[in-house]
Amino acid sequence: MNTTTLPPEAAATLHPVDLAALLDLRPAEMALAVLSGLPLARRAETFGYLAPETQITVAALAPPRALAELVTAMDADERADLWARLPDAARESLGRALAATEREDIRTLSAYPSGTAGAVMTSEYAVLRPAMTARTAIEALRGQAASKETIQVAYVLSPQRRLIGTVSLEELVLALADRPVAEIMRTDPPFVRADEPAEQAARVVARYDLPAVPVINREDAMVGIVTADDAMDVAQAEATEDFEKAGGTGAGLVADLRRAGIAVLYRKRAGWLVALVFANILSGAGIAAFEDTIAANLVLIFFLPLLIASAGNAGSQAATLTVRALATGQVGLSDWSRMLGREVLVALALGLTMAAAVAGIGLWRGGPEVALVVALTMVLVVVAGSLVGMSLPFLLDRMKMDPASASAPLVTSIADVTGVLVYFGIAAAILPS
């Protein structure tokens, strides 16, 4: 479809996700004009799918009353996200145009720190009382449905808003009409605290296959839910952040790579690359320290890239597996010693296998002594690289840093220096100078 014009029939028939993707490619004035021609509910849904940058520019162009109408129709969590992104002046103008209820709800949700479960939850969830019958509970859900994020699961609360249990709409429909909710509900449901990381909410949703997970505050009162779609967004954002860190660009490279400017891409990538240049100087210093050995055995240069690359590859593999396990909660700091012993055995087996593969080439290129040097080096650098790659994420986690910062470039640089020193150290001990 042409990206400079948008026929009115397209705006009326496209799915909100697809329509938002097209509007992201157009000037904000055109996006606002298209949105203004949509029914309010569809307008709010489409606006919620726009890129954050587009939302801000469109909101800045919209009249305050029209923006307040749009924001009121949005889901509670999306309202809070938009509120957090707006400049102070725009936020103040919007706050004056909003009704008191929506304004207070936005401020409540926006009060939670970014990255917590409270920051991504919605306050629009269905509530039931334990004394209700199945019949009255269904009637209550029918009355709440229009204003709630979901009624697939309802939350049974005490008068103090303590979470007593959960009950699904299916369970209510299948139950006898006069059966109390207290007898149908599931007690002790999984939940997360509002100040816990949002990733924890995503893990609970995935672990228990929930449509939403309830969020509890410090006073043990229920304050919201994190829905499965929001949990998926959190998991995707976390995975993206880990990929960026693993690639040595740091978190938050750019929301949309298509829109990334040269300055942004340069700034995000230059720091790591410059730091690693200085780290790799150590490799050069290691080579310089063994000039006599290298001059007497030039065949060693042939195997240098192979050996240090093998160390880096083994380290990157181990780091990737460990970061993933730490991020998903499969392992914790207490598991390091057990995993270290296992990694030694695995790395030793891998090193011996790779040494056997390269020893024949060493024998052909330089004779038995060179083959021995290459084989011993391969075993040691693979073991060293694997242990560094596995241990570095644990170390960073212990230091309260993100384990994903144990990026492939960092592990590879450490493995390079180690490989050079081990390789030429063994060569100097075995081969004539």
Coordinates of C-alpha atoms in Angstrom, one line a residue:
M1 CA 0.0 0.0 0.0
N2 CA 1.2 3.5 -0.8
T3 CA 2.8 5.1 2.2
T4 CA 1.9 8.7 1.3
T5 CA -1.8 8.4 1.0
L6 CA -4.3 6.4 3.1
P7 CA -7.8 5.9 1.5
P8 CA -10.6 6.4 4.1
E9 CA -11.9 2.9 3.4
A10 CA -8.5 1.5 4.5
A11 CA -8.7 3.2 7.8
A12 CA -12.2 1.8 8.3
T13 CA -11.3 -1.8 7.4
L14 CA -7.7 -2.3 8.5
H15 CA -7.0 -4.1 11.8
P16 CA -5.9 -1.4 14.4
V17 CA -2.4 -3.0 14.6
D18 CA -2.0 -2.7 10.8
L19 CA -3.5 0.8 10.7
A20 CA -1.1 2.0 13.4
A21 CA 1.8 0.6 11.5
L22 CA 0.8 2.6 8.5
L23 CA 0.2 5.8 10.5
D24 CA 3.7 5.5 12.1
L25 CA 5.1 6.0 8.6
R26 CA 3.1 9.2 8.0
P27 CA 3.3 12.8 9.2
A28 CA 1.7 13.3 12.6
E29 CA -0.8 15.7 11.1
M30 CA -2.1 13.0 8.7
A31 CA -2.1 10.4 11.5
L32 CA -4.2 12.8 13.7
A33 CA -6.6 13.4 10.8
V34 CA -7.1 9.7 10.2
L35 CA -7.6 9.0 13.9
S36 CA -10.1 11.8 14.2
G37 CA -12.3 10.2 11.6
L38 CA -12.6 6.9 13.5
P39 CA -15.2 5.9 16.1
L40 CA -13.9 6.6 19.6
A41 CA -13.3 3.0 20.6
R42 CA -11.4 2.2 17.4
R43 CA -9.5 5.4 17.7
A44 CA -8.3 4.6 21.2
E45 CA -7.3 1.0 20.2
T46 CA -5.4 2.2 17.2
F47 CA -3.7 5.0 19.1
G48 CA -2.5 2.4 21.7
Y49 CA -0.6 0.5 19.0
L50 CA 1.2 3.6 17.7
A51 CA 5.0 3.9 18.3
P52 CA 5.7 6.0 21.5
E53 CA 7.3 8.7 19.4
T54 CA 4.2 8.9 17.2
Q55 CA 1.9 9.0 20.2
I56 CA 3.7 12.0 21.7
T57 CA 3.7 14.0 18.4
V58 CA 0.0 13.2 17.7
A59 CA -0.9 14.1 21.3
A60 CA 0.9 17.4 21.0
L61 CA -1.2 18.3 17.9
A62 CA -4.6 17.2 19.3
P63 CA -6.9 19.7 21.0
P64 CA -6.9 19.1 24.8
R65 CA -10.5 18.1 25.0
A66 CA -10.2 15.7 22.1
L67 CA -7.1 14.2 23.6
A68 CA -8.8 13.8 27.0
E69 CA -11.7 12.0 25.3
L70 CA -9.2 9.7 23.5
V71 CA -7.2 9.0 26.7
T72 CA -10.4 8.3 28.7
A73 CA -11.3 5.6 26.1
M74 CA -7.9 3.9 26.3
D75 CA -7.0 1.0 28.6
A76 CA -5.8 2.1 32.0
D77 CA -2.2 0.8 31.5
E78 CA -1.9 2.5 28.1
R79 CA -3.2 5.8 29.6
A80 CA -0.5 5.6 32.3
D81 CA 2.2 4.8 29.7
L82 CA 1.2 7.8 27.6
W83 CA 1.1 10.0 30.7
A84 CA 4.6 9.0 31.6
R85 CA 5.9 9.9 28.1
L86 CA 4.3 13.3 27.8
P87 CA 6.3 16.5 28.6
D88 CA 5.3 18.3 31.8
A89 CA 3.3 21.0 30.0
A90 CA 1.3 18.6 27.9
R91 CA 0.7 16.5 31.0
E92 CA -0.6 19.5 33.0
S93 CA -2.9 20.5 30.1
L94 CA -4.3 16.9 29.7
G95 CA -4.8 16.6 33.5
R96 CA -7.0 19.7 33.5
A97 CA -9.2 18.2 30.7
L98 CA -9.6 14.8 32.2
A99 CA -12.3 13.8 34.7
A100 CA -11.1 13.4 38.3
T101 CA -11.5 9.6 38.2
E102 CA -9.3 9.1 35.2
R103 CA -6.8 11.6 36.4
E104 CA -6.4 9.9 39.8
D105 CA -6.2 6.5 38.2
I106 CA -3.4 7.6 35.8
R107 CA -1.5 9.2 38.7
T108 CA -1.8 6.0 40.8
L109 CA -0.5 3.8 38.0
S110 CA 2.2 6.3 37.1
A111 CA 3.5 6.4 40.6
Y112 CA 5.1 2.9 40.3
P113 CA 8.8 3.0 39.1
S114 CA 9.4 2.1 35.5
G115 CA 10.2 -1.6 35.1
T116 CA 8.0 -2.8 38.0
A117 CA 4.9 -4.9 37.8
G118 CA 2.9 -1.9 39.1
A119 CA 4.1 0.2 36.1
V120 CA 2.7 -2.3 33.5
M121 CA -0.5 -3.4 35.4
T122 CA -4.0 -2.2 34.6
S123 CA -6.6 -1.3 37.3
E124 CA -9.5 -2.5 35.1
Y125 CA -10.2 -6.0 36.5
A126 CA -13.4 -7.8 37.4
V127 CA -14.2 -8.1 41.1
L128 CA -16.6 -10.6 42.9
R129 CA -17.5 -11.3 46.5
P130 CA -17.3 -14.8 48.0
A131 CA -20.9 -14.8 49.2
M132 CA -22.3 -14.2 45.7
T133 CA -23.9 -17.1 43.9
A134 CA -22.9 -18.2 40.5
R135 CA -26.0 -16.5 39.1
T136 CA -25.4 -13.2 40.7
A137 CA -21.7 -13.4 39.9
I138 CA -22.5 -13.8 36.2
E139 CA -24.9 -10.8 36.4
A140 CA -22.2 -8.8 38.1
L141 CA -19.6 -9.6 35.4
R142 CA -22.1 -8.7 32.7
G143 CA -22.4 -5.2 34.3
Q144 CA -18.6 -4.8 34.7
A145 CA -17.6 -6.2 31.2
A146 CA -17.7 -2.9 29.3
S147 CA -15.2 -1.2 31.6
K148 CA -12.8 -4.1 32.3
E149 CA -9.7 -5.3 30.5
T150 CA -11.0 -8.9 30.8
I151 CA -13.8 -10.9 32.5
Q152 CA -12.3 -14.2 31.5
V153 CA -11.0 -14.4 35.1
A154 CA -12.6 -12.6 38.1
Y155 CA -10.9 -11.8 41.4
V156 CA -12.6 -12.6 44.6
L157 CA -11.8 -9.9 47.2
S158 CA -12.5 -9.3 50.8
P159 CA -14.0 -5.9 51.9
Q160 CA -10.3 -4.8 52.6
R161 CA -9.5 -5.8 48.9
R162 CA -7.4 -8.7 50.0
L163 CA -7.2 -11.4 47.3
I164 CA -9.1 -14.5 48.4
G165 CA -9.3 -16.4 45.2
T166 CA -10.0 -16.4 41.5
V167 CA -12.8 -17.8 39.4
S168 CA -13.1 -18.1 35.6
L169 CA -16.2 -17.2 33.7
E170 CA -16.3 -20.8 32.4
E171 CA -16.4 -22.2 36.0
L172 CA -19.3 -19.8 36.8
V173 CA -21.3 -20.8 33.8
L174 CA -20.9 -24.5 34.4
A175 CA -21.7 -24.2 38.2
L176 CA -25.1 -24.6 39.7
A177 CA -26.9 -21.3 39.7
D178 CA -27.2 -21.1 43.5
R179 CA -23.7 -22.4 44.3
P180 CA -21.6 -19.7 46.2
V181 CA -18.6 -18.3 44.6
A182 CA -16.6 -19.3 47.7
E183 CA -17.1 -22.9 46.8
I184 CA -16.2 -22.5 43.1
M185 CA -13.2 -20.2 43.3
R186 CA -9.5 -21.3 43.4
T187 CA -7.8 -20.3 46.5
D188 CA -4.1 -19.2 46.9
P189 CA -3.7 -18.0 43.3
P190 CA -0.3 -17.0 42.0
F191 CA 0.4 -13.2 42.3
V192 CA 3.2 -10.7 42.1
R193 CA 4.0 -7.7 44.2
A194 CA 3.6 -4.2 42.7
D195 CA 7.3 -3.4 43.3
E196 CA 8.7 -6.6 41.8
P197 CA 10.3 -6.5 38.4
A198 CA 7.8 -6.6 35.5
E199 CA 9.7 -9.6 34.2
Q200 CA 8.6 -11.6 37.3
A201 CA 5.0 -11.0 36.2
A202 CA 5.8 -12.3 32.8
R203 CA 7.4 -15.4 34.3
V204 CA 4.3 -16.1 36.5
V205 CA 1.9 -15.7 33.5
A206 CA 4.0 -18.1 31.4
R207 CA 4.7 -20.6 34.3
Y208 CA 1.0 -20.9 35.3
D209 CA -0.5 -20.3 31.8
L210 CA -2.6 -17.4 33.1
P211 CA -4.7 -14.9 31.2
A212 CA -3.6 -12.4 33.8
V213 CA -1.7 -12.3 37.1
P214 CA -3.0 -10.3 40.1
V215 CA -0.8 -7.5 41.5
I216 CA -0.6 -7.0 45.3
N217 CA 0.7 -3.9 47.1
R218 CA 2.7 -3.7 50.3
E219 CA -0.5 -3.7 52.4
D220 CA -1.5 -7.0 50.7
A221 CA -4.4 -5.3 48.9
M222 CA -5.0 -6.1 45.2
V223 CA -4.3 -3.1 43.0
G224 CA -4.3 -4.4 39.5
I225 CA -3.5 -7.2 37.0
V226 CA -0.9 -7.8 34.4
T227 CA -2.5 -9.3 31.4
A228 CA -1.0 -12.0 29.2
D229 CA -0.6 -9.5 26.3
D230 CA 1.2 -7.0 28.5
A231 CA 3.4 -9.8 29.9
M232 CA 4.3 -10.7 26.3
D233 CA 5.3 -7.2 25.7
V234 CA 7.5 -7.2 28.8
A235 CA 9.1 -10.5 27.8
Q236 CA 9.8 -9.1 24.3
A237 CA 11.3 -5.9 25.7
E238 CA 13.5 -7.9 28.1
A239 CA 14.7 -10.2 25.3
T240 CA 15.4 -7.2 23.1
E241 CA 17.4 -5.6 25.9
D242 CA 19.4 -8.8 26.5
F243 CA 20.2 -9.1 22.8
E244 CA 21.4 -5.4 22.7
K245 CA 23.6 -5.9 25.7
A246 CA 24.9 -9.2 24.4
G247 CA 25.8 -7.4 21.2
G248 CA 27.7 -4.8 23.1
T249 CA 25.3 -1.9 22.3
G250 CA 23.8 -1.5 25.8
A251 CA 20.1 -1.4 26.6
G252 CA 17.6 0.7 24.8
L253 CA 19.4 0.9 21.4
V254 CA 16.4 2.4 19.7
A255 CA 12.6 1.9 19.8
D256 CA 12.4 1.6 16.0
L257 CA 15.6 0.8 14.0
R258 CA 14.1 2.3 10.9
R259 CA 14.0 5.7 12.6
A260 CA 17.4 5.5 14.3
G261 CA 19.6 8.4 13.4
I262 CA 23.3 8.1 12.7
A263 CA 24.1 9.9 15.9
V264 CA 22.0 7.5 18.0
L265 CA 23.5 4.4 16.4
Y266 CA 27.0 5.8 16.8
R267 CA 26.6 6.8 20.4
K268 CA 25.1 3.4 21.4
R269 CA 27.9 1.4 19.7
A270 CA 31.0 3.4 20.0
G271 CA 31.6 3.0 23.8
W272 CA 31.8 -0.7 23.8
L273 CA 33.9 -0.9 20.7
V274 CA 36.4 1.7 22.0
A275 CA 36.7 -0.1 25.3
L276 CA 37.3 -3.4 23.6
V277 CA 40.0 -1.9 21.4
F278 CA 42.0 -1.1 24.6
A279 CA 41.2 -4.6 26.0
N280 CA 42.5 -6.2 22.8
I281 CA 45.8 -4.3 23.2
L282 CA 46.6 -6.9 25.8
S283 CA 46.5 -9.5 23.1
G284 CA 49.0 -7.5 21.1
A285 CA 51.2 -7.2 24.2
G286 CA 51.0 -10.9 24.7
I287 CA 52.1 -11.6 21.2
A288 CA 55.0 -9.1 21.5
A289 CA 56.2 -10.8 24.7
F290 CA 56.8 -14.0 22.7
E291 CA 58.4 -12.6 19.6
D292 CA 61.5 -14.9 19.8
T293 CA 59.3 -18.0 20.0
I294 CA 57.1 -16.8 17.1
A295 CA 60.2 -15.9 15.0
A296 CA 61.6 -19.4 15.5
N297 CA 58.3 -21.1 14.8
L298 CA 56.4 -19.1 12.2
V299 CA 54.0 -22.0 11.7
L300 CA 52.4 -21.0 15.1
I301 CA 50.8 -18.0 13.4
F302 CA 48.7 -20.3 11.2
F303 CA 46.9 -21.7 14.3
L304 CA 46.5 -18.4 16.3
P305 CA 43.1 -17.3 14.8
L306 CA 41.7 -20.8 15.0
L307 CA 42.6 -21.2 18.7
I308 CA 41.5 -17.8 20.0
A309 CA 38.2 -18.0 17.9
S310 CA 37.5 -21.4 19.5
A311 CA 38.0 -19.9 23.0
G312 CA 35.7 -17.0 22.2
N313 CA 33.0 -19.2 20.7
A314 CA 33.0 -21.6 23.7
G315 CA 32.8 -18.6 26.0
S316 CA 30.0 -17.0 24.1
Q317 CA 28.0 -20.2 24.1
A318 CA 28.4 -20.6 27.8
A319 CA 27.5 -17.0 28.5
T320 CA 24.4 -17.2 26.4
L321 CA 23.1 -20.3 28.2
T322 CA 23.9 -18.8 31.6
V323 CA 22.3 -15.4 30.9
R324 CA 19.2 -17.1 29.6
A325 CA 19.0 -19.3 32.7
L326 CA 19.4 -16.4 35.1
A327 CA 16.9 -14.3 33.2
T328 CA 14.2 -17.0 33.3
G329 CA 14.9 -17.8 37.0
Q330 CA 16.0 -21.4 36.2
V331 CA 19.2 -20.8 38.2
G332 CA 20.4 -18.4 41.0
L333 CA 23.6 -17.4 42.6
S334 CA 23.5 -20.5 44.9
D335 CA 23.8 -22.7 41.8
W336 CA 27.1 -21.3 40.6
S337 CA 29.4 -24.0 42.3
R338 CA 27.3 -26.9 41.0
M339 CA 27.2 -25.4 37.5
L340 CA 30.9 -24.7 37.6
G341 CA 31.8 -28.4 38.2
R342 CA 29.5 -29.5 35.4
E343 CA 30.9 -26.8 33.0
V344 CA 34.4 -28.0 33.7
L345 CA 33.5 -31.5 32.6
V346 CA 31.5 -30.3 29.5
A347 CA 34.2 -27.9 28.5
L348 CA 36.9 -30.6 28.9
A349 CA 35.0 -33.0 26.7
L350 CA 34.5 -30.2 24.1
G351 CA 38.2 -29.2 24.3
L352 CA 39.4 -32.8 23.8
T353 CA 37.1 -33.3 20.8
M354 CA 38.3 -30.1 19.2
A355 CA 41.9 -30.9 20.0
A356 CA 41.6 -34.2 18.3
A357 CA 40.2 -32.5 15.2
V358 CA 43.0 -29.9 15.0
A359 CA 45.9 -32.1 16.1
G360 CA 46.1 -33.8 12.7
I361 CA 46.4 -30.4 11.0
G362 CA 49.2 -29.5 13.5
L363 CA 51.0 -32.7 12.7
W364 CA 50.8 -32.0 9.0
R365 CA 51.8 -28.4 9.2
G366 CA 54.5 -28.5 11.8
G367 CA 55.2 -32.0 13.1
P368 CA 54.5 -33.8 16.4
E369 CA 55.7 -30.9 18.7
V370 CA 53.5 -28.3 17.0
A371 CA 50.6 -30.8 17.1
L372 CA 51.1 -31.2 20.8
V373 CA 51.2 -27.5 21.4
V374 CA 48.0 -26.9 19.4
A375 CA 46.1 -29.7 21.0
L376 CA 47.1 -28.7 24.6
T377 CA 46.2 -25.1 23.8
M378 CA 42.8 -26.1 22.4
V379 CA 41.9 -28.0 25.5
L380 CA 42.9 -25.2 27.9
V381 CA 41.4 -22.3 26.0
V382 CA 38.1 -24.0 25.5
V383 CA 37.9 -24.8 29.2
A384 CA 39.0 -21.3 30.1
G385 CA 36.6 -19.6 27.7
S386 CA 33.7 -21.7 28.9
L387 CA 34.4 -21.0 32.5
V388 CA 34.7 -17.3 31.9
G389 CA 31.5 -17.3 29.9
M390 CA 29.6 -19.2 32.5
S391 CA 30.9 -17.4 35.6
L392 CA 30.8 -13.7 34.4
P393 CA 27.0 -13.5 34.4
F394 CA 27.0 -14.8 37.9
L395 CA 29.6 -12.3 39.0
L396 CA 27.6 -9.4 37.5
D397 CA 24.4 -10.7 39.1
R398 CA 26.2 -10.8 42.4
M399 CA 27.3 -7.2 41.8
K400 CA 23.6 -6.2 41.2
M401 CA 24.4 -5.6 37.5
D402 CA 22.4 -7.0 34.6
P403 CA 23.9 -10.4 33.6
A404 CA 23.2 -9.7 30.0
S405 CA 26.1 -7.2 30.2
A406 CA 28.3 -10.3 30.0
S407 CA 28.1 -9.7 26.3
A408 CA 29.7 -11.7 23.6
P409 CA 32.3 -9.0 22.7
L410 CA 33.4 -8.8 26.4
V411 CA 33.7 -12.6 26.8
T412 CA 35.4 -12.9 23.4
S413 CA 38.0 -10.2 24.3
I414 CA 38.8 -12.0 27.6
A415 CA 39.1 -15.3 25.7
D416 CA 41.4 -13.7 23.1
V417 CA 43.9 -12.4 25.7
T418 CA 43.8 -15.7 27.6
G419 CA 44.2 -17.7 24.3
V420 CA 47.2 -15.7 23.2
L421 CA 49.0 -16.1 26.6
V422 CA 48.2 -19.8 26.9
Y423 CA 49.1 -20.6 23.4
F424 CA 52.5 -18.9 23.2
G425 CA 53.3 -19.9 26.8
I426 CA 52.9 -23.6 26.0
A427 CA 54.8 -23.0 22.7
A428 CA 57.7 -21.3 24.5
A429 CA 57.9 -24.2 27.0
I430 CA 57.9 -27.0 24.3
L431 CA 59.3 -25.6 21.1
P432 CA 62.9 -24.3 20.5
S433 CA 63.3 -20.5 20.4

